[in-house]
Short mmCIF file of C-alpha atoms in Angstrom, two decimals:
data_model
loop_
_atom_site.label_atom_id
_atom_site.label_comp_id
_atom_site.label_asym_id
_atom_site.label_seq_id
_atom_site.Cartn_x
_atom_site.Cartn_y
_atom_site.Cartn_z
CA MET A 165 -4.21 -14.14 13.92
CA ASN A 166 -6.75 -16.31 13.33
CA ASP A 167 -4.76 -19.91 13.10
CA ILE A 168 -5.87 -21.03 10.00
CA THR A 169 -3.16 -22.38 7.82
CA ASP A 170 -5.14 -24.93 5.27
CA PHE A 171 -5.71 -21.94 3.21
CA ASP A 172 -4.99 -22.02 -0.56
CA ILE A 173 -4.58 -19.38 -2.94
CA THR A 174 -4.56 -21.27 -5.60
CA LYS A 175 -7.28 -22.93 -4.95
CA THR A 176 -9.26 -19.90 -3.73
CA TYR A 177 -7.83 -18.32 -6.96
CA LEU A 178 -9.25 -21.28 -9.57
CA ALA A 179 -12.59 -21.49 -7.91
CA PHE A 180 -13.40 -18.24 -8.55
CA LEU A 181 -11.83 -18.83 -12.13
CA LYS A 182 -14.70 -22.02 -11.83
CA ASP A 183 -17.69 -19.90 -10.75
CA ASP A 184 -17.92 -17.06 -12.71
CA LYS A 185 -17.07 -17.63 -16.19
CA ASP A 186 -16.71 -14.08 -16.87
CA MET A 187 -13.84 -13.45 -14.72
CA THR A 188 -10.55 -12.47 -16.08
CA MET A 189 -7.07 -13.61 -15.12
CA PRO A 190 -5.87 -10.05 -12.03
CA ILE A 191 -9.89 -9.73 -10.45
CA ALA A 192 -9.41 -13.28 -10.30
CA ALA A 193 -6.15 -12.21 -7.73
CA ILE A 194 -7.28 -10.10 -6.60
CA GLU A 195 -10.11 -11.12 -5.01
CA SER A 196 -8.17 -14.28 -3.61
CA LEU A 197 -5.39 -12.14 -2.11
CA VAL A 198 -8.66 -10.38 -0.12
CA SER A 199 -9.97 -13.50 0.75
CA MET A 200 -7.27 -14.17 2.51
CA LEU A 201 -6.24 -11.13 4.28
CA ARG A 202 -10.36 -11.69 5.52
CA ILE A 203 -9.12 -14.69 6.78
CA LYS A 204 -5.78 -15.06 7.94
CA GLN A 205 -6.47 -11.40 9.86
CA PRO A 206 -2.76 -9.64 10.21
CA SER A 207 -2.08 -8.31 13.11
CA THR A 208 0.87 -6.14 12.22
CA SER A 209 1.30 -4.00 9.27
CA SER A 210 5.16 -5.81 9.11
CA GLU A 211 2.73 -9.41 8.58
CA LEU A 212 0.43 -8.34 6.25
CA ILE A 213 2.85 -7.28 3.93
CA ASN A 214 5.16 -10.71 4.13
CA LEU A 215 1.77 -12.89 3.83
CA VAL A 216 0.80 -10.85 0.60
CA SER A 217 3.84 -10.93 -1.06
CA LYS A 218 4.40 -14.20 0.09
CA ASN A 219 0.79 -15.34 -1.40
CA ILE A 220 1.55 -13.64 -4.69
CA GLU A 221 5.23 -15.60 -5.40
CA LEU A 222 3.64 -18.89 -4.50
CA LEU A 223 0.20 -17.22 -6.87
CA LYS A 224 2.26 -16.44 -9.56
CA SER A 225 4.29 -19.49 -9.47
CA SER A 226 1.96 -22.37 -9.48
CA ILE A 227 -0.36 -20.56 -12.57
CA PRO A 228 1.43 -20.79 -16.29
CA ASN A 229 1.44 -18.44 -18.48
CA ASN A 230 0.72 -15.84 -15.41
CA ILE A 231 1.10 -12.44 -16.86
CA SER A 232 -2.74 -11.45 -16.71
CA LEU A 233 -2.47 -12.72 -12.83
CA SER A 234 -0.15 -10.94 -12.42
CA ALA A 235 -0.94 -8.00 -13.43
CA GLY A 236 -3.36 -7.93 -10.68
CA CYS A 237 -1.28 -9.40 -8.13
CA ASP A 238 1.27 -6.01 -8.40
CA LEU A 239 -1.51 -3.85 -8.63
CA PHE A 240 -2.92 -4.77 -5.27
CA MET A 241 0.67 -4.61 -3.33
CA ARG A 242 0.72 -1.22 -4.59
CA PHE A 243 -2.60 -0.81 -3.13
CA VAL A 244 -1.67 -2.59 -0.13
CA LEU A 245 1.10 -0.47 0.47
CA ARG A 246 -0.35 2.18 -0.61
CA ASN A 247 -2.98 2.84 2.70
CA THR A 248 -0.84 1.52 4.76
CA ASN A 249 0.45 4.86 5.75
CA ILE A 250 -3.30 5.90 6.09
CA TYR A 251 -4.58 5.54 9.05
CA LYS A 252 -2.89 6.04 12.55
CA ASP A 253 -4.77 2.59 14.35
CA TRP A 254 -3.85 -1.52 12.69
CA GLU A 255 -7.62 -1.67 13.14
CA SER A 256 -9.25 1.24 11.92
CA PHE A 257 -6.34 -0.27 8.77
CA SER A 258 -7.47 -4.06 8.73
CA THR A 259 -10.67 -3.24 8.78
CA ASN A 260 -10.63 -0.42 6.26
CA LEU A 261 -8.43 -2.99 3.98
CA VAL A 262 -10.84 -5.49 3.19
CA GLU A 263 -13.92 -2.99 2.64
CA ASN A 264 -12.18 -1.17 0.14
CA GLY A 265 -10.35 -3.73 -1.84
CA GLU A 266 -13.71 -5.34 -2.36
CA LEU A 267 -14.87 -1.72 -3.74
CA PHE A 268 -12.06 -2.55 -5.68
CA VAL A 269 -12.77 -5.07 -7.23
CA GLN A 270 -16.68 -3.79 -7.93
CA ARG A 271 -15.23 -1.14 -9.92
CA ALA A 272 -12.96 -3.31 -11.81
CA LYS A 273 -15.23 -5.37 -13.00
CA ARG A 274 -16.84 -2.74 -14.06
CA SER A 275 -14.36 -2.00 -15.80
CA ARG A 276 -15.26 -3.34 -19.30
CA GLU A 277 -18.80 -1.93 -19.19
CA LYS A 278 -16.70 1.35 -19.39
CA SER A 279 -14.43 0.74 -22.11
CA ALA A 280 -17.72 -0.46 -24.08
CA GLU A 281 -19.12 2.27 -23.54
CA PHE A 282 -15.91 4.60 -24.73
CA GLY A 283 -15.12 2.31 -27.54
CA ILE A 284 -18.43 2.82 -28.95
CA SER A 285 -17.97 5.64 -30.76
CA PHE A 286 -14.85 3.66 -33.17
CA ILE A 287 -17.59 1.57 -34.36
CA LYS A 288 -20.09 2.75 -37.78
CA ASP A 289 -22.71 1.27 -40.08
CA ASP A 290 -21.02 -0.88 -42.12
CA ASP A 291 -18.57 -2.25 -40.85
CA VAL A 292 -16.64 -4.62 -40.90
CA ILE A 293 -14.36 -5.76 -38.35
CA LEU A 294 -11.49 -7.97 -37.53
CA VAL A 295 -11.36 -9.92 -34.01
CA HIS A 296 -8.12 -12.07 -33.73
CA SER A 297 -9.58 -14.73 -31.27
CA TYR A 298 -11.98 -14.48 -27.99
CA SER A 299 -11.84 -11.31 -25.62
CA ARG A 300 -14.38 -10.17 -23.09
CA VAL A 301 -14.17 -6.97 -23.60
CA VAL A 302 -14.08 -6.83 -27.27
CA HIS A 303 -17.24 -9.05 -26.79
CA SER A 304 -18.71 -7.00 -24.49
CA LEU A 305 -17.70 -3.67 -26.92
CA LEU A 306 -19.39 -5.82 -29.50
CA LEU A 307 -22.53 -6.40 -27.61
CA LYS A 308 -23.08 -2.55 -27.18
CA ALA A 309 -22.35 -1.62 -30.61
CA LYS A 310 -25.29 -4.66 -30.97
CA SER A 311 -27.23 -2.75 -28.28
CA LYS A 312 -27.46 1.21 -30.16
CA LEU A 313 -29.11 -0.44 -33.37
CA ILE A 314 -25.02 0.04 -35.37
CA ARG A 315 -24.72 -2.85 -38.47
CA PHE A 316 -21.85 -4.19 -38.63
CA LYS A 317 -20.51 -7.82 -39.68
CA VAL A 318 -17.23 -9.65 -37.50
CA LEU A 319 -14.67 -11.43 -38.96
CA ILE A 320 -13.10 -14.60 -36.28
CA THR A 321 -9.58 -16.19 -36.86
CA GLU A 322 -9.78 -19.91 -35.18
CA SER A 323 -7.11 -18.77 -33.54
CA ARG A 324 -5.35 -21.54 -33.62
CA PRO A 325 -3.98 -24.06 -30.93
CA THR A 326 -6.32 -23.22 -28.46
CA GLY A 327 -9.53 -22.72 -31.52
CA ASN A 328 -11.17 -20.05 -28.91
CA GLY A 329 -12.67 -18.27 -32.42
CA PHE A 330 -14.68 -20.33 -32.73
CA TYR A 331 -16.43 -19.41 -28.67
CA MET A 332 -16.12 -16.23 -29.91
CA ALA A 333 -17.79 -16.86 -33.14
CA ASN A 334 -20.64 -19.02 -31.38
CA LYS A 335 -21.30 -16.11 -28.51
CA LEU A 336 -21.89 -13.44 -31.36
CA LYS A 337 -24.34 -15.70 -32.36
CA GLU A 338 -25.65 -16.19 -29.61
CA ALA A 339 -26.49 -12.02 -29.76
CA ASP A 340 -27.56 -12.21 -33.28
CA ILE A 341 -24.83 -10.30 -34.51
CA PRO A 342 -23.42 -11.46 -38.21
CA CYS A 343 -19.86 -13.03 -37.28
CA GLU A 344 -17.92 -15.52 -39.55
CA VAL A 345 -14.36 -17.61 -38.70
CA ILE A 346 -11.73 -17.63 -40.74
CA VAL A 347 -8.86 -19.75 -41.24
CA ASP A 348 -5.20 -17.66 -39.27
CA ASN A 349 -3.45 -17.84 -42.35
CA ALA A 350 -6.68 -15.88 -44.41
CA VAL A 351 -6.14 -12.43 -42.59
CA GLY A 352 -3.46 -11.20 -45.50
CA TYR A 353 -6.08 -12.34 -47.86
CA VAL A 354 -9.22 -10.75 -46.48
CA LEU A 355 -7.67 -8.18 -44.76
CA HIS A 356 -8.25 -5.28 -48.56
CA LYS A 357 -12.31 -6.10 -46.83
CA VAL A 358 -11.89 -5.32 -43.39
CA ASP A 359 -12.14 -1.78 -41.99
CA LYS A 360 -11.08 -2.09 -39.15
CA VAL A 361 -8.96 -4.43 -36.34
CA LEU A 362 -9.87 -5.32 -32.71
CA VAL A 363 -8.21 -7.15 -30.43
CA GLY A 364 -8.17 -7.41 -26.87
CA ALA A 365 -5.68 -8.05 -24.26
CA GLU A 366 -4.10 -10.64 -21.80
CA GLY A 367 -1.32 -7.86 -20.68
CA VAL A 368 -0.28 -4.64 -21.60
CA ALA A 369 3.38 -4.37 -21.09
CA GLU A 370 5.66 -1.36 -21.31
CA GLY A 371 6.17 -1.31 -25.45
CA GLY A 372 3.49 -3.09 -26.45
CA ILE A 373 0.81 -5.53 -26.12
CA ILE A 374 0.68 -9.12 -24.68
CA ASN A 375 -1.87 -11.38 -26.36
CA HIS A 376 -3.20 -14.68 -27.84
CA ILE A 377 -0.25 -16.10 -30.64
CA GLY A 378 -1.11 -14.66 -34.09
CA THR A 379 -1.52 -11.21 -32.92
CA TYR A 380 1.71 -9.83 -34.30
CA GLN A 381 1.37 -10.95 -37.73
CA ILE A 382 -1.82 -9.44 -37.24
CA GLY A 383 -0.52 -6.02 -36.18
CA CYS A 384 2.26 -6.48 -38.82
CA LEU A 385 -0.52 -6.42 -41.77
CA SER A 386 -2.89 -4.33 -40.20
CA LYS A 387 -0.01 -1.90 -40.18
CA ILE A 388 1.44 -2.37 -43.91
CA ASN A 389 -2.20 -2.14 -45.33
CA ASN A 390 -2.93 0.92 -43.59
CA LYS A 391 -6.18 -0.31 -41.20
CA PRO A 392 -7.14 0.26 -37.66
CA PHE A 393 -5.65 -1.60 -35.45
CA TYR A 394 -7.59 -1.06 -31.85
CA VAL A 395 -6.13 -2.80 -28.75
CA VAL A 396 -9.21 -3.12 -26.13
CA THR A 397 -8.14 -3.94 -22.87
CA GLU A 398 -8.86 -2.94 -19.12
CA SER A 399 -6.40 -0.66 -16.83
CA HIS A 400 -6.12 -3.52 -14.05
CA LYS A 401 -4.01 -5.80 -16.98
CA PHE A 402 -1.35 -3.21 -16.89
CA VAL A 403 1.80 -4.77 -16.28
CA ARG A 404 5.52 -3.83 -14.98
CA LEU A 405 7.34 -5.58 -17.82
CA PHE A 406 10.00 -4.33 -20.64
CA PRO A 407 9.88 -7.53 -22.97
CA LEU A 408 11.96 -6.34 -26.55
CA SER A 409 11.16 -10.31 -27.67
CA PRO A 410 7.87 -12.99 -26.95
CA ASN A 411 11.47 -14.65 -26.06
CA ASP A 412 11.60 -12.57 -22.68
CA LEU A 413 8.29 -12.73 -21.82
CA PRO A 414 8.59 -14.42 -17.85
CA MET A 415 6.59 -17.85 -18.92
CA ASN A 416 6.90 -21.15 -21.05
CA ASN A 417 5.96 -19.55 -23.95
CA ASN A 418 6.77 -23.08 -25.93
CA ILE A 419 3.83 -23.44 -28.72
CA ASN A 420 5.22 -27.33 -29.53
CA LEU A 421 4.12 -27.93 -25.33
CA LEU A 422 0.00 -27.41 -25.82
CA GLN A 423 -1.91 -29.35 -26.10
CA GLU A 424 -5.07 -28.60 -27.37
CA GLN A 425 -7.90 -28.50 -24.58
CA ASN A 426 -11.67 -28.91 -24.55
CA ASN A 427 -12.37 -27.31 -21.57
CA GLU A 428 -12.91 -23.76 -21.37
CA HIS A 429 -11.58 -23.16 -18.46
CA ASN A 430 -8.29 -25.28 -18.67
CA LEU A 431 -7.61 -22.79 -22.83
CA LYS A 432 -7.39 -19.92 -20.01
CA GLU A 433 -5.03 -21.01 -18.14
CA THR A 434 -2.22 -22.58 -21.22
CA TYR A 435 -3.25 -19.58 -23.58
CA PHE A 436 -0.80 -19.68 -25.42
CA VAL A 437 0.27 -15.40 -25.92
CA ASP A 438 2.14 -13.48 -28.71
CA PHE A 439 4.19 -9.96 -27.20
CA THR A 440 2.72 -7.47 -29.94
CA PRO A 441 5.28 -3.74 -29.56
CA HIS A 442 3.36 -1.10 -30.40
CA ASP A 443 5.29 2.93 -31.97
#
């Protein structure tokens, strides 16, 4: 095995996010783990599993609000464990593991586009759509609808404390999509003229979704007012958690501690979230 002791999984992970603004946290985690295996080159299956487990724990402990990241780590670990029994000789296994890991990442990246293609049928002409915060996959879906010449308008919550709603609005305006930013407390005021609500997800737990703070209130208001509430997300964000309330999330979710950031990357890493249960 190569004697490389200075590989830093956290720095690698952050570098992937910095280099590709459209990369999600789960994909960045998987990319980092594949890079680690390519460099470290473990010589036995036991060494491989221990190495992956150690780096996953290190990555999870070094990143705040790591639920989305954890989904990618856990998915990759299942991928490793499943593949250990396929190949008889270690050389073939180690080579194919890295290659299949890279292929896995490529397929996961395309899932956003596939989600947009699937969700296009939910958007109709003259729709007024309420969107909460910024979501890459929701943004992709709206761009896809625009490309199909569907005419619609988007209302976007400002999404305090991060203000990511303004970022979403700017991205939609660049695509010439009619949109308007509203204050978070105005959701109940405008909901009567909304046709449907679209939100993304930082993670999908057993029993609900984990997303930007305020999603739960919007979900409750949508249900009371009989407005369709759709979650648009990729399958690699599914996490093995069963929280009953936001207090059960494995993270520091004290909103009073948040210091607003102007840097988009920092916003992503200090993302305060809601647990929104579903039926």
